[in-house]
Amino acid sequence: MLDSKLLRTQLQDVADRLATRGYQLDVARIEALEAQRKTVQTRTEQLQAERNARSKSIGQAKQRGEDIAPLLADVDRMASELDAGKQELEGIQAELDQLMLMLPNLPHESVPVGKDEDENVEVRRWGTPKSFDFPVQDHVALGEQHGWLDFETAAKLSGARFALMRGPIARLHRALAQFMIDLHTREHGYEEAYTPYLVQAPALQGTGQLPKFEEDLFKITREGEADFYLIPTAEVSLTNIVAGEILDAKQLPLKFVAHTPCFRSEAGASGRDTRGMIRQHQFDKVEMVQIVEPGQSFEALESLTANAEKVLQLLELPYRVLALCTGDMGFGATKTYDLEVWVPSQDKYREISSCSNCGDFQARRMQARYRNPETGKPELVHTLNGSGLAVGRTLVAVLENYQQADGSVRVPKVLKPYMAGIEVIG
């Protein structure tokens, strides 16, 4: 959530910056609501002062033996008007609050301005895509040849956009997640967490998925109790660990990592990536989250991105890093780097990680703060998140980049300790 003071003092600047994201801020509506709020608030404050004065005069009139009935009636009338004014003020504020919840974060000044993904800026590349001297197969063909990657049975169980993994591929999938968790906890300083997969609405509002993106979520309605939502990413549960907290500055930075399934309805993705494991309703992800002091968040973004890159480097998978332009960034981000891994069957790079600095955007929604040691006052923390990595997409990249002419797949060197000595699948 943006700072409401910005909308009151720099409304046009906010509108101009949001316009670079393709978001048209209704300036006239906000100005009208603010003017209405000020009018009602001023009238209510004046009425309250008048009522206080009239109440005081009742005691004085009583001492003089005067009839106080008219004064009492006047005070009652003012009380009714005050209640009406307060309700009106609450209604205006509720509309402003709801509007604020729908506004995306402001892009940082270092973010390239652009309309869509075509205007993202490549920052660097690592590794060189392998040249194959045989026809390249995609991960679906490689996985299905022995029945180890089964979309037909998954569809029988759950419908489209699900996968059933068996045997060595299921083991390879597990090995990837374990390798990522070990790397981030042993070498990158993250604390491993096991989080709930079901959360309530306030957690999703805190990280920005609600109310704007409810159609992307799987919701479980419970009669007489708060609804549950399946997490779309462990970012939700990890970041909300600090919701409503005032942290000691000595606790920062906090660095969490978790391996969880993720659940997304993929609303609006009809017809896209229908073959294989690129875009599914259920997939696994190793998620990194950092909670830092405001002055450290952009340095932390570079570090978090490097942590994700290290996974690909150790797996020896070619990739590139993109700085997302204003029009392609996620709702809560002020700056984002995407990592795209080389997928041979598609002859292009595909997203495998998104690493974002959200500034104080999520922290304001969650009221997550730390006590500034210099001032002694609570201030909002900054939050960051990134995939380290999406496990299913990493499996796709391993299967395709390590395939051999006979359809078998070599196991990457770094994964062999997790595969009980298996060196080749198939």
Coordinates of C-alpha atoms in Angstrom, one line a residue:
M1 CA 0.0 0.0 0.0
L2 CA 1.2 3.5 -0.8
D3 CA 1.7 6.2 1.8
S4 CA -1.7 8.1 1.9
K5 CA 0.3 11.3 2.5
L6 CA 1.7 11.0 -1.0
L7 CA -1.8 11.1 -2.4
R8 CA -2.6 14.1 -0.4
T9 CA 0.6 16.1 -1.2
Q10 CA 1.9 14.7 -4.5
L11 CA -1.2 13.3 -6.2
Q12 CA -0.2 14.2 -9.8
D13 CA 3.3 12.9 -9.3
V14 CA 1.9 9.6 -8.1
A15 CA -0.5 9.5 -11.0
D16 CA 2.4 10.1 -13.5
R17 CA 4.5 7.4 -12.0
L18 CA 1.7 4.9 -11.9
A19 CA 0.9 5.7 -15.6
T20 CA 4.3 4.3 -16.5
R21 CA 3.0 1.0 -15.2
G22 CA -0.1 1.3 -17.4
Y23 CA -2.3 2.2 -14.4
Q24 CA -4.6 5.2 -14.8
L25 CA -5.2 6.8 -11.4
D26 CA -8.6 8.4 -11.0
V27 CA -7.2 11.7 -9.8
A28 CA -10.6 13.5 -9.9
R29 CA -12.2 10.8 -7.7
I30 CA -9.5 11.0 -5.1
E31 CA -9.6 14.8 -5.1
A32 CA -13.3 14.7 -4.6
L33 CA -13.1 12.2 -1.8
E34 CA -10.4 14.1 -0.1
A35 CA -12.3 17.4 -0.3
Q36 CA -15.4 15.6 1.0
R37 CA -13.4 14.1 3.9
K38 CA -12.0 17.5 4.9
T39 CA -15.4 19.2 4.8
V40 CA -17.1 16.5 6.9
Q41 CA -14.1 16.3 9.3
T42 CA -14.1 20.1 9.8
R43 CA -17.9 20.2 10.3
T44 CA -17.7 17.3 12.8
E45 CA -14.9 18.9 14.8
Q46 CA -16.8 22.2 14.9
L47 CA -19.9 20.4 16.0
Q48 CA -18.0 18.5 18.7
A49 CA -16.6 21.8 20.0
E50 CA -20.0 23.4 20.0
R51 CA -21.6 20.4 21.8
N52 CA -18.8 20.5 24.5
A53 CA -19.5 24.2 25.0
R54 CA -23.3 23.6 25.2
S55 CA -22.8 20.8 27.6
K56 CA -20.8 23.1 29.9
S57 CA -23.5 25.8 29.7
I58 CA -26.1 23.2 30.9
G59 CA -24.4 23.0 34.3
Q60 CA -24.2 26.8 34.5
A61 CA -27.9 27.2 33.6
K62 CA -28.8 24.6 36.1
Q63 CA -27.0 26.5 38.9
R64 CA -29.0 29.6 37.9
G65 CA -32.2 27.7 38.1
E66 CA -33.0 28.2 34.4
D67 CA -35.0 25.7 32.3
I68 CA -32.4 23.4 30.7
A69 CA -34.8 21.4 28.6
P70 CA -34.1 23.4 25.4
L71 CA -30.3 23.0 26.0
L72 CA -30.6 19.3 26.5
A73 CA -32.6 18.9 23.3
D74 CA -30.0 20.9 21.5
V75 CA -27.2 18.7 22.8
D76 CA -29.1 15.6 21.8
R77 CA -29.6 17.0 18.3
M78 CA -25.9 17.7 18.1
A79 CA -25.1 14.2 19.3
S80 CA -27.2 12.8 16.5
E81 CA -25.5 15.0 13.9
L82 CA -22.1 14.0 15.3
D83 CA -23.0 10.3 14.9
A84 CA -24.2 10.9 11.4
G85 CA -21.0 12.9 10.6
K86 CA -18.8 10.2 12.0
Q87 CA -20.6 7.5 10.0
E88 CA -20.2 9.6 6.8
L89 CA -16.5 10.1 7.6
E90 CA -16.0 6.4 8.1
G91 CA -17.7 5.7 4.8
I92 CA -15.5 8.2 2.9
Q93 CA -12.4 6.8 4.6
A94 CA -13.4 3.2 3.8
E95 CA -13.8 4.1 0.1
L96 CA -10.3 5.8 0.2
D97 CA -8.8 2.7 2.0
Q98 CA -10.4 0.4 -0.6
L99 CA -9.0 2.5 -3.4
M100 CA -5.6 2.5 -1.8
L101 CA -5.6 -1.3 -1.6
M102 CA -6.1 -1.5 -5.4
L103 CA -3.1 0.8 -6.2
P104 CA 0.1 -0.9 -7.3
N105 CA 3.5 0.1 -6.0
L106 CA 5.5 3.0 -7.4
P107 CA 8.4 2.0 -9.7
H108 CA 11.8 2.9 -8.4
E109 CA 13.6 5.5 -10.5
S110 CA 16.2 2.9 -11.7
V111 CA 13.4 0.8 -13.3
P112 CA 13.4 1.1 -17.1
V113 CA 10.1 2.6 -18.4
G114 CA 8.3 0.4 -20.8
K115 CA 4.8 -0.9 -21.8
D116 CA 5.3 -4.7 -21.6
E117 CA 7.7 -7.6 -21.5
D118 CA 9.1 -6.6 -24.9
E119 CA 10.7 -3.6 -23.3
N120 CA 12.5 -5.4 -20.4
V121 CA 16.2 -4.8 -20.3
E122 CA 18.7 -7.6 -20.4
V123 CA 21.3 -7.1 -17.6
R124 CA 23.6 -10.1 -18.1
R125 CA 23.9 -13.7 -19.4
W126 CA 25.6 -16.7 -17.9
G127 CA 26.5 -19.9 -19.8
T128 CA 26.1 -20.8 -23.4
P129 CA 23.2 -22.8 -24.7
K130 CA 24.4 -26.3 -25.8
S131 CA 24.3 -27.4 -29.4
F132 CA 22.8 -30.8 -29.9
D133 CA 23.8 -33.2 -32.7
F134 CA 20.5 -35.0 -32.5
P135 CA 16.8 -33.9 -32.6
V136 CA 15.9 -32.2 -29.3
Q137 CA 12.9 -33.6 -27.4
D138 CA 10.9 -31.5 -25.0
H139 CA 10.5 -32.5 -21.3
V140 CA 7.1 -34.1 -22.0
A141 CA 8.5 -36.6 -24.5
L142 CA 11.5 -37.2 -22.3
G143 CA 9.4 -37.8 -19.2
E144 CA 6.7 -39.9 -20.8
Q145 CA 8.9 -42.4 -22.5
H146 CA 9.0 -44.6 -19.4
G147 CA 5.8 -43.4 -17.8
W148 CA 7.6 -41.3 -15.2
L149 CA 5.9 -38.1 -16.2
D150 CA 2.2 -38.7 -16.6
F151 CA -0.2 -36.0 -17.6
E152 CA -3.0 -38.3 -18.7
T153 CA -3.4 -39.9 -15.2
A154 CA -3.0 -36.5 -13.6
A155 CA -5.9 -35.2 -15.8
K156 CA -8.0 -38.2 -14.7
L157 CA -7.4 -37.3 -11.1
S158 CA -7.6 -33.5 -11.2
G159 CA -8.1 -32.2 -14.7
A160 CA -5.9 -30.1 -16.9
R161 CA -2.7 -28.3 -15.7
F162 CA -1.5 -31.1 -13.3
A163 CA 1.3 -33.6 -13.5
L164 CA 1.9 -37.0 -11.9
M165 CA 5.6 -37.8 -11.5
R166 CA 6.9 -41.3 -10.7
G167 CA 10.2 -43.1 -10.2
P168 CA 13.5 -41.4 -11.0
I169 CA 11.8 -38.1 -12.2
A170 CA 9.9 -37.8 -8.9
R171 CA 13.2 -38.4 -7.1
L172 CA 14.9 -35.8 -9.3
H173 CA 12.2 -33.3 -8.5
R174 CA 12.7 -33.9 -4.8
A175 CA 16.5 -33.7 -5.2
L176 CA 16.2 -30.3 -6.8
A177 CA 14.2 -28.9 -3.9
Q178 CA 16.5 -30.4 -1.3
F179 CA 19.6 -29.1 -3.1
M180 CA 18.1 -25.6 -3.3
I181 CA 17.1 -25.5 0.4
D182 CA 20.6 -26.8 1.4
L183 CA 22.3 -24.2 -0.7
H184 CA 20.3 -21.3 0.7
T185 CA 20.5 -22.4 4.3
R186 CA 24.2 -23.5 4.4
E187 CA 25.8 -20.9 2.1
H188 CA 23.4 -18.0 1.8
G189 CA 22.3 -17.5 5.4
Y190 CA 18.6 -18.2 5.2
E191 CA 16.6 -19.8 8.0
E192 CA 14.5 -22.7 6.8
A193 CA 10.8 -22.5 7.6
Y194 CA 7.9 -24.9 7.2
T195 CA 4.7 -22.8 6.7
P196 CA 1.0 -23.4 6.5
Y197 CA -0.3 -24.0 3.0
L198 CA -3.7 -22.5 3.9
V199 CA -3.9 -18.9 4.9
Q200 CA -6.7 -16.4 5.7
A201 CA -7.5 -13.3 3.8
P202 CA -5.5 -10.8 5.9
A203 CA -2.3 -12.6 5.1
L204 CA -3.0 -12.3 1.3
Q205 CA -4.0 -8.7 1.7
G206 CA -0.7 -8.1 3.5
T207 CA 1.4 -9.2 0.6
G208 CA -0.9 -7.7 -2.1
Q209 CA -2.8 -10.7 -3.6
L210 CA -6.1 -9.5 -2.1
P211 CA -8.3 -7.8 -3.0
K212 CA -7.1 -7.3 -6.6
F213 CA -6.1 -10.8 -7.6
E214 CA -8.7 -13.0 -5.9
E215 CA -9.6 -14.7 -9.1
D216 CA -6.1 -16.1 -9.3
L217 CA -6.5 -17.9 -5.9
F218 CA -8.1 -21.2 -4.8
K219 CA -10.5 -20.4 -2.1
I220 CA -12.1 -22.8 0.5
T221 CA -15.3 -21.4 1.9
R222 CA -16.2 -22.5 5.5
E223 CA -19.6 -21.9 7.0
G224 CA -19.4 -19.9 10.2
E225 CA -15.6 -19.5 10.0
A226 CA -13.1 -17.4 8.1
D227 CA -12.4 -18.6 4.5
F228 CA -9.1 -20.4 3.7
Y229 CA -7.0 -19.7 0.6
L230 CA -4.3 -22.1 -0.8
I231 CA -1.1 -20.2 -0.9
P232 CA 0.0 -19.0 -4.4
T233 CA 3.6 -18.8 -3.1
A234 CA 5.3 -19.2 0.2
E235 CA 6.0 -15.4 0.0
V236 CA 2.6 -15.0 1.6
S237 CA 3.2 -17.1 4.7
L238 CA 6.9 -16.1 5.1
T239 CA 6.5 -12.4 4.7
N240 CA 3.5 -12.3 7.1
I241 CA 5.7 -13.8 9.9
V242 CA 6.4 -10.2 10.8
A243 CA 2.8 -8.8 10.3
G244 CA 1.8 -6.6 13.1
E245 CA 5.3 -6.8 14.8
I246 CA 7.7 -4.1 15.9
L247 CA 11.1 -5.7 15.5
D248 CA 14.4 -4.8 17.2
A249 CA 16.8 -3.4 14.6
K250 CA 19.3 -6.1 15.8
Q251 CA 17.0 -8.8 14.5
L252 CA 17.4 -7.5 10.9
P253 CA 17.9 -8.6 8.3
L254 CA 15.6 -11.6 8.6
K255 CA 16.1 -14.2 5.8
F256 CA 13.6 -17.0 5.4
V257 CA 13.4 -19.8 2.9
A258 CA 10.7 -22.5 2.4
H259 CA 9.9 -25.3 0.1
T260 CA 6.2 -25.5 -0.5
P261 CA 3.6 -26.4 -3.1
C262 CA 2.0 -23.4 -4.7
F263 CA -1.6 -23.2 -6.0
R264 CA -2.7 -20.8 -8.8
S265 CA -5.9 -20.8 -10.8
E266 CA -4.0 -19.4 -13.8
A267 CA -6.9 -17.1 -14.6
G268 CA -6.4 -15.5 -17.9
A269 CA -3.8 -18.1 -19.0
S270 CA -6.2 -20.0 -21.2
G271 CA -4.3 -21.5 -24.2
R272 CA -0.9 -20.5 -22.9
D273 CA 1.7 -23.3 -22.1
T274 CA -1.0 -26.0 -22.1
R275 CA 1.7 -28.7 -22.9
G276 CA 3.9 -29.8 -20.0
M277 CA 4.9 -28.3 -16.7
I278 CA 5.6 -24.7 -17.5
R279 CA 2.2 -23.4 -16.2
Q280 CA 0.3 -25.5 -13.7
H281 CA -2.3 -25.2 -11.0
Q282 CA 0.0 -26.9 -8.5
F283 CA 3.7 -26.7 -8.5
D284 CA 6.6 -26.6 -6.0
K285 CA 8.8 -23.6 -5.3
V286 CA 11.6 -22.8 -3.0
E287 CA 10.9 -19.2 -1.9
M288 CA 13.3 -16.7 -0.4
V289 CA 12.1 -13.7 1.7
Q290 CA 14.1 -11.0 3.3
I291 CA 13.0 -8.4 5.8
V292 CA 15.5 -5.5 6.0
E293 CA 16.0 -1.9 7.1
P294 CA 14.9 0.6 4.5
G295 CA 18.4 1.7 3.6
Q296 CA 19.5 -1.9 2.8
S297 CA 16.7 -3.1 0.5
F298 CA 18.3 -2.4 -2.9
E299 CA 21.6 -4.0 -1.8
A300 CA 19.5 -6.9 -0.5
L301 CA 17.8 -7.2 -3.9
E302 CA 21.2 -7.7 -5.6
S303 CA 22.1 -10.3 -3.0
L304 CA 18.8 -12.2 -3.3
T305 CA 19.1 -12.2 -7.1
A306 CA 22.6 -13.6 -6.8
N307 CA 21.4 -16.3 -4.5
A308 CA 18.8 -17.4 -7.1
E309 CA 21.5 -17.3 -9.8
K310 CA 23.8 -19.5 -7.9
V311 CA 21.3 -22.4 -8.1
L312 CA 21.4 -22.2 -11.9
Q313 CA 25.2 -21.8 -12.0
L314 CA 25.7 -24.9 -9.9
L315 CA 23.3 -26.8 -12.1
E316 CA 25.2 -25.5 -15.1
L317 CA 22.1 -24.2 -16.8
P318 CA 22.4 -21.2 -19.2
Y319 CA 20.3 -18.2 -18.1
R320 CA 19.9 -14.5 -18.5
V321 CA 18.8 -11.8 -16.0
L322 CA 16.3 -9.1 -17.1
A323 CA 15.4 -5.9 -15.3
L324 CA 11.7 -5.7 -15.7
C325 CA 10.3 -2.5 -17.2
T326 CA 7.6 -0.5 -15.4
G327 CA 4.8 -2.1 -17.5
D328 CA 5.8 -5.7 -16.7
M329 CA 6.4 -5.5 -12.9
G330 CA 4.3 -7.3 -10.4
F331 CA 1.7 -5.4 -8.4
G332 CA 3.7 -5.1 -5.2
A333 CA 7.2 -4.6 -6.6
T334 CA 9.2 -1.3 -6.8
K335 CA 12.0 -3.1 -8.7
T336 CA 12.2 -6.7 -10.1
Y337 CA 14.8 -8.9 -11.8
D338 CA 13.6 -12.0 -13.7
L339 CA 15.9 -15.0 -14.3
E340 CA 15.2 -16.8 -17.5
V341 CA 16.6 -20.3 -18.1
W342 CA 17.4 -21.7 -21.5
V343 CA 14.8 -24.3 -22.7
P344 CA 16.2 -26.1 -25.8
S345 CA 12.9 -27.4 -27.2
Q346 CA 11.5 -23.9 -27.3
D347 CA 14.9 -22.4 -28.4
K348 CA 14.4 -19.5 -26.0
Y349 CA 14.8 -18.4 -22.4
R350 CA 11.8 -18.9 -20.0
E351 CA 11.2 -17.3 -16.6
I352 CA 12.3 -19.5 -13.7
S353 CA 12.6 -16.8 -10.9
S354 CA 11.4 -13.4 -10.2
C355 CA 13.3 -11.4 -7.5
S356 CA 11.6 -8.3 -6.2
N357 CA 12.1 -5.4 -3.8
C358 CA 8.7 -4.3 -2.5
G359 CA 10.0 -1.4 -0.4
D360 CA 7.6 -0.6 2.4
F361 CA 4.5 -1.4 0.2
Q362 CA 3.8 -4.8 1.9
A363 CA 5.0 -3.6 5.3
R364 CA 2.4 -0.8 5.3
R365 CA -0.4 -3.2 4.5
M366 CA 0.9 -5.6 7.2
Q367 CA 2.0 -2.9 9.7
A368 CA 5.4 -4.6 9.9
R369 CA 7.9 -2.3 11.6
Y370 CA 11.2 -2.1 13.4
R371 CA 12.4 0.3 16.0
N372 CA 14.9 2.8 14.5
P373 CA 17.8 2.8 17.0
E374 CA 18.6 6.4 16.2
T375 CA 15.2 7.8 16.8
G376 CA 13.7 5.1 19.0
K377 CA 10.5 5.3 16.9
P378 CA 8.9 2.5 15.0
E379 CA 9.4 2.6 11.2
L380 CA 8.2 0.3 8.4
V381 CA 10.6 -2.4 7.3
H382 CA 11.3 -3.2 3.6
T383 CA 10.4 -6.7 2.2
L384 CA 11.9 -8.7 -0.6
N385 CA 11.0 -12.0 -2.2
G386 CA 12.3 -14.3 -4.9
S387 CA 12.1 -17.8 -6.2
G388 CA 15.1 -19.8 -5.5
L389 CA 13.9 -21.5 -7.7
A390 CA 10.6 -22.8 -9.2
V391 CA 11.2 -26.5 -8.8
G392 CA 9.1 -27.8 -11.7
R393 CA 10.5 -25.3 -14.2
T394 CA 14.0 -26.2 -13.0
L395 CA 13.2 -29.9 -13.6
V396 CA 12.0 -29.0 -17.2
A397 CA 15.4 -27.2 -17.8
V398 CA 17.4 -30.1 -16.4
L399 CA 15.6 -32.7 -18.4
E400 CA 16.0 -30.8 -21.7
N401 CA 19.5 -29.4 -21.2
Y402 CA 20.9 -32.8 -20.0
Q403 CA 19.2 -35.0 -22.5
Q404 CA 21.1 -37.5 -24.6
A405 CA 20.5 -38.9 -28.1
D406 CA 18.8 -42.1 -26.8
G407 CA 16.3 -40.0 -24.8
S408 CA 18.0 -40.6 -21.5
V409 CA 19.0 -37.7 -19.2
R410 CA 22.2 -37.2 -17.3
V411 CA 22.0 -36.2 -13.7
P412 CA 23.8 -32.8 -13.0
K413 CA 26.9 -33.3 -11.0
V414 CA 25.6 -31.2 -8.0
L415 CA 22.5 -33.4 -7.7
K416 CA 24.2 -36.8 -7.7
P417 CA 24.6 -36.9 -3.9
Y418 CA 20.8 -36.5 -3.7
M419 CA 20.2 -39.3 -6.2
A420 CA 21.8 -42.2 -4.4
G421 CA 24.4 -42.6 -7.1
I422 CA 22.0 -42.5 -10.1
E423 CA 23.9 -40.8 -12.9
V424 CA 21.5 -41.3 -15.8
I425 CA 17.7 -41.4 -16.0
G426 CA 16.2 -43.6 -18.7

